[in-house]
């Protein structure tokens, strides 16, 4: 990101952190906070993503999880990170830059730490990013059906949650965010 992430949702009080997932999907634009892969790029879409604790559960204070300490990550990045403590809040940027060849360059020392912890420069991911960038570059200049394909590839998943129907047990400290959700704006 080019700057700090400002939360648009504020659900509170869920006992199971997984119940925050619909909110986090929308909060992080249906993509991984680390590698920025989008749900629509995965065959299982949201099943390939999980609730990410920015502070590992093993070092967090016991009790209810605060929504603002959660993020949305693909299962690969979540597993790669494990219980490592992050060198900074990944919602604050810019610390990393994606190069045209799909590799990632650290812009700061903290970015280098995140690159290492989450293994964001693994060869398969670099190759995937390179392919995505090439395809999107081609489709971006295309017209007709190819341009439609580009829009579909960058679009949101068809399974957008209707956040207005959810009732967090502790309420929602940012109810105005529901009107800015992907479901409301589609």
mmCIF file of C-alpha atoms in Angstrom:
data_model
loop_
_atom_site.group_PDB
_atom_site.id
_atom_site.type_symbol
_atom_site.label_atom_id
_atom_site.label_comp_id
_atom_site.label_asym_id
_atom_site.label_seq_id
_atom_site.Cartn_x
_atom_site.Cartn_y
_atom_site.Cartn_z
ATOM 1 C CA UNK A 1 0.000 0.000 0.000
ATOM 2 C CA UNK A 2 1.052 3.578 -0.581
ATOM 3 C CA UNK A 3 -0.056 4.618 2.915
ATOM 4 C CA UNK A 4 -1.584 3.341 6.150
ATOM 5 C CA UNK A 5 -4.736 1.258 5.847
ATOM 6 C CA UNK A 6 -7.786 2.918 7.398
ATOM 7 C CA UNK A 7 -10.335 0.430 8.674
ATOM 8 C CA UNK A 8 -13.844 0.772 7.273
ATOM 9 C CA UNK A 9 -15.491 -1.895 9.449
ATOM 10 C CA UNK A 10 -15.557 -2.395 13.205
ATOM 11 C CA UNK A 11 -17.421 -5.566 14.207
ATOM 12 C CA UNK A 12 -16.947 -6.561 17.837
ATOM 13 C CA UNK A 13 -17.581 -9.447 20.169
ATOM 14 C CA UNK A 14 -17.312 -12.627 18.122
ATOM 15 C CA UNK A 15 -16.056 -15.556 20.208
ATOM 16 C CA UNK A 16 -14.804 -17.414 17.113
ATOM 17 C CA UNK A 17 -12.299 -15.352 15.117
ATOM 18 C CA UNK A 18 -13.512 -17.069 11.935
ATOM 19 C CA UNK A 19 -16.773 -15.115 12.239
ATOM 20 C CA UNK A 20 -14.822 -11.966 11.344
ATOM 21 C CA UNK A 21 -13.964 -13.430 7.922
ATOM 22 C CA UNK A 22 -16.808 -11.808 5.903
ATOM 23 C CA UNK A 23 -15.822 -8.422 7.303
ATOM 24 C CA UNK A 24 -12.120 -9.001 6.631
ATOM 25 C CA UNK A 25 -12.770 -10.162 3.070
ATOM 26 C CA UNK A 26 -14.359 -6.811 2.316
ATOM 27 C CA UNK A 27 -11.893 -4.851 4.462
ATOM 28 C CA UNK A 28 -8.934 -6.156 2.440
ATOM 29 C CA UNK A 29 -10.636 -6.064 -0.991
ATOM 30 C CA UNK A 30 -10.885 -9.857 -1.257
ATOM 31 C CA UNK A 31 -7.126 -10.272 -1.431
ATOM 32 C CA UNK A 32 -4.144 -11.318 0.658
ATOM 33 C CA UNK A 33 -2.573 -8.609 2.790
ATOM 34 C CA UNK A 34 0.884 -10.035 2.044
ATOM 35 C CA UNK A 35 1.119 -11.285 -1.553
ATOM 36 C CA UNK A 36 -1.933 -9.349 -2.806
ATOM 37 C CA UNK A 37 -3.317 -12.354 -4.659
ATOM 38 C CA UNK A 38 -7.069 -12.031 -5.091
ATOM 39 C CA UNK A 39 -9.757 -14.582 -4.223
ATOM 40 C CA UNK A 40 -10.882 -14.827 -7.860
ATOM 41 C CA UNK A 41 -7.438 -16.184 -8.794
ATOM 42 C CA UNK A 42 -7.940 -19.290 -6.637
ATOM 43 C CA UNK A 43 -10.225 -22.171 -7.662
ATOM 44 C CA UNK A 44 -11.617 -22.379 -4.114
ATOM 45 C CA UNK A 45 -11.765 -18.587 -3.766
ATOM 46 C CA UNK A 46 -12.444 -17.620 -0.112
ATOM 47 C CA UNK A 47 -11.706 -21.164 1.107
ATOM 48 C CA UNK A 48 -8.077 -20.505 0.153
ATOM 49 C CA UNK A 49 -7.944 -17.560 2.588
ATOM 50 C CA UNK A 50 -8.026 -17.246 6.353
ATOM 51 C CA UNK A 51 -8.268 -14.815 9.224
ATOM 52 C CA UNK A 52 -4.751 -13.574 9.988
ATOM 53 C CA UNK A 53 -3.702 -12.441 13.471
ATOM 54 C CA UNK A 54 -1.278 -9.534 13.103
ATOM 55 C CA UNK A 55 -0.076 -10.369 16.617
ATOM 56 C CA UNK A 56 0.426 -14.139 16.871
ATOM 57 C CA UNK A 57 -2.122 -15.795 19.146
ATOM 58 C CA UNK A 58 0.755 -17.234 21.197
ATOM 59 C CA UNK A 59 1.846 -13.713 22.310
ATOM 60 C CA UNK A 60 -1.526 -11.911 22.308
ATOM 61 C CA UNK A 61 -3.402 -11.112 25.469
ATOM 62 C CA UNK A 62 -6.088 -13.691 26.287
ATOM 63 C CA UNK A 63 -9.722 -12.769 25.666
ATOM 64 C CA UNK A 64 -11.803 -11.593 22.757
ATOM 65 C CA UNK A 65 -9.921 -10.734 19.600
ATOM 66 C CA UNK A 66 -9.999 -7.081 18.589
ATOM 67 C CA UNK A 67 -11.023 -6.751 14.934
ATOM 68 C CA UNK A 68 -8.337 -4.138 14.331
ATOM 69 C CA UNK A 69 -5.649 -6.742 15.071
ATOM 70 C CA UNK A 70 -6.874 -9.043 12.284
ATOM 71 C CA UNK A 71 -6.194 -9.136 8.554
ATOM 72 C CA UNK A 72 -7.043 -11.342 5.575
ATOM 73 C CA UNK A 73 -4.370 -13.604 4.116
ATOM 74 C CA UNK A 74 -4.135 -16.484 1.703
ATOM 75 C CA UNK A 75 -3.438 -19.794 3.417
ATOM 76 C CA UNK A 76 0.032 -20.007 1.798
ATOM 77 C CA UNK A 77 1.212 -16.697 3.258
ATOM 78 C CA UNK A 78 -0.480 -17.370 6.584
ATOM 79 C CA UNK A 79 1.319 -20.723 6.851
ATOM 80 C CA UNK A 80 4.644 -19.237 5.734
ATOM 81 C CA UNK A 81 4.430 -16.563 8.400
ATOM 82 C CA UNK A 82 3.492 -18.991 11.159
ATOM 83 C CA UNK A 83 3.853 -17.438 14.615
ATOM 84 C CA UNK A 84 6.620 -15.006 13.628
ATOM 85 C CA UNK A 85 6.264 -11.521 15.036
ATOM 86 C CA UNK A 86 6.102 -9.028 12.177
ATOM 87 C CA UNK A 87 8.662 -6.208 12.021
ATOM 88 C CA UNK A 88 5.847 -3.685 11.358
ATOM 89 C CA UNK A 89 2.144 -3.544 10.681
ATOM 90 C CA UNK A 90 1.811 -4.681 7.032
ATOM 91 C CA UNK A 91 -1.153 -2.341 6.576
ATOM 92 C CA UNK A 92 1.285 0.565 6.713
ATOM 93 C CA UNK A 93 3.292 1.147 3.606
ATOM 94 C CA UNK A 94 5.152 1.408 1.402
ATOM 95 C CA UNK A 95 7.763 -1.130 2.485
ATOM 96 C CA UNK A 96 7.791 -3.405 -0.571
ATOM 97 C CA UNK A 97 7.705 -2.983 -4.325
ATOM 98 C CA UNK A 98 6.714 -5.526 -6.960
ATOM 99 C CA UNK A 99 9.095 -5.490 -9.914
ATOM 100 C CA UNK A 100 8.032 -6.150 -13.490
ATOM 101 C CA UNK A 101 9.638 -9.620 -13.399
ATOM 102 C CA UNK A 102 7.408 -10.594 -10.442
ATOM 103 C CA UNK A 103 10.112 -10.360 -7.788
ATOM 104 C CA UNK A 104 9.700 -8.205 -4.698
ATOM 105 C CA UNK A 105 12.147 -5.536 -3.624
ATOM 106 C CA UNK A 106 12.281 -4.349 -0.027
ATOM 107 C CA UNK A 107 12.142 -0.557 0.240
ATOM 108 C CA UNK A 108 12.923 -0.530 3.964
ATOM 109 C CA UNK A 109 14.672 -2.718 6.512
ATOM 110 C CA UNK A 110 11.259 -3.652 7.944
ATOM 111 C CA UNK A 111 10.116 -4.582 4.421
ATOM 112 C CA UNK A 112 13.119 -6.914 4.112
ATOM 113 C CA UNK A 113 12.032 -8.559 7.365
ATOM 114 C CA UNK A 114 8.483 -9.079 6.089
ATOM 115 C CA UNK A 115 9.799 -10.395 2.769
ATOM 116 C CA UNK A 116 11.819 -12.991 4.673
ATOM 117 C CA UNK A 117 9.173 -13.909 7.279
ATOM 118 C CA UNK A 118 6.349 -14.433 4.783
ATOM 119 C CA UNK A 119 8.613 -15.864 2.065
ATOM 120 C CA UNK A 120 7.095 -13.430 -0.441
ATOM 121 C CA UNK A 121 10.006 -13.946 -2.828
ATOM 122 C CA UNK A 122 9.586 -17.712 -3.240
ATOM 123 C CA UNK A 123 10.249 -18.738 -6.866
ATOM 124 C CA UNK A 124 6.758 -20.096 -7.549
ATOM 125 C CA UNK A 125 5.119 -16.893 -6.307
ATOM 126 C CA UNK A 126 7.533 -14.741 -8.329
ATOM 127 C CA UNK A 127 6.722 -16.757 -11.443
ATOM 128 C CA UNK A 128 2.996 -16.448 -10.744
ATOM 129 C CA UNK A 129 3.256 -12.664 -10.240
ATOM 130 C CA UNK A 130 5.265 -12.322 -13.446
ATOM 131 C CA UNK A 131 2.631 -14.261 -15.382
ATOM 132 C CA UNK A 132 -0.183 -12.179 -13.868
ATOM 133 C CA UNK A 133 1.603 -8.939 -14.725
ATOM 134 C CA UNK A 134 2.236 -10.089 -18.311
ATOM 135 C CA UNK A 135 -1.357 -11.220 -18.846
ATOM 136 C CA UNK A 136 -2.823 -8.088 -17.276
ATOM 137 C CA UNK A 137 -0.463 -5.883 -19.288
ATOM 138 C CA UNK A 138 -1.651 -7.539 -22.482
ATOM 139 C CA UNK A 139 -5.324 -7.468 -21.520
ATOM 140 C CA UNK A 140 -5.130 -3.843 -20.363
ATOM 141 C CA UNK A 141 -4.390 -2.632 -23.902
ATOM 142 C CA UNK A 142 -6.837 -5.051 -25.506
ATOM 143 C CA UNK A 143 -10.367 -4.332 -26.632
ATOM 144 C CA UNK A 144 -13.608 -6.267 -26.771
ATOM 145 C CA UNK A 145 -13.654 -9.713 -25.182
ATOM 146 C CA UNK A 146 -10.064 -9.453 -23.968
ATOM 147 C CA UNK A 147 -10.834 -6.186 -22.158
ATOM 148 C CA UNK A 148 -13.882 -7.876 -20.586
ATOM 149 C CA UNK A 149 -11.637 -10.727 -19.453
ATOM 150 C CA UNK A 150 -9.268 -8.225 -17.824
ATOM 151 C CA UNK A 151 -12.160 -6.679 -15.896
ATOM 152 C CA UNK A 152 -13.334 -10.145 -14.790
ATOM 153 C CA UNK A 153 -9.835 -11.063 -13.650
ATOM 154 C CA UNK A 154 -9.604 -7.945 -11.508
ATOM 155 C CA UNK A 155 -13.216 -8.080 -10.312
ATOM 156 C CA UNK A 156 -14.559 -9.225 -7.008
ATOM 157 C CA UNK A 157 -15.755 -12.758 -6.432
ATOM 158 C CA UNK A 158 -19.451 -13.424 -7.046
ATOM 159 C CA UNK A 159 -19.903 -14.522 -3.408
ATOM 160 C CA UNK A 160 -19.839 -11.080 -1.801
ATOM 161 C CA UNK A 161 -21.169 -11.116 1.773
ATOM 162 C CA UNK A 162 -24.084 -8.807 2.594
ATOM 163 C CA UNK A 163 -22.599 -7.238 5.712
ATOM 164 C CA UNK A 164 -25.825 -5.361 6.469
ATOM 165 C CA UNK A 165 -27.385 -8.692 7.493
ATOM 166 C CA UNK A 166 -24.638 -9.550 9.990
ATOM 167 C CA UNK A 167 -25.123 -8.684 13.654
ATOM 168 C CA UNK A 168 -21.845 -8.816 15.596
ATOM 169 C CA UNK A 169 -22.559 -9.570 19.294
ATOM 170 C CA UNK A 170 -20.590 -6.506 20.420
ATOM 171 C CA UNK A 171 -21.975 -4.217 17.725
ATOM 172 C CA UNK A 172 -20.138 -2.422 14.930
ATOM 173 C CA UNK A 173 -18.075 0.654 15.765
ATOM 174 C CA UNK A 174 -17.951 1.680 12.096
ATOM 175 C CA UNK A 175 -21.442 1.006 10.683
ATOM 176 C CA UNK A 176 -20.927 3.559 7.890
ATOM 177 C CA UNK A 177 -18.467 1.129 6.298
ATOM 178 C CA UNK A 178 -21.306 -1.184 5.288
ATOM 179 C CA UNK A 179 -22.481 1.379 2.717
ATOM 180 C CA UNK A 180 -18.942 1.315 1.224
ATOM 181 C CA UNK A 181 -18.739 -2.493 1.099
ATOM 182 C CA UNK A 182 -18.272 -4.237 -2.244
ATOM 183 C CA UNK A 183 -21.718 -5.835 -1.868
ATOM 184 C CA UNK A 184 -23.416 -2.437 -1.393
ATOM 185 C CA UNK A 185 -21.462 -0.808 -4.243
ATOM 186 C CA UNK A 186 -21.674 -3.612 -6.808
#
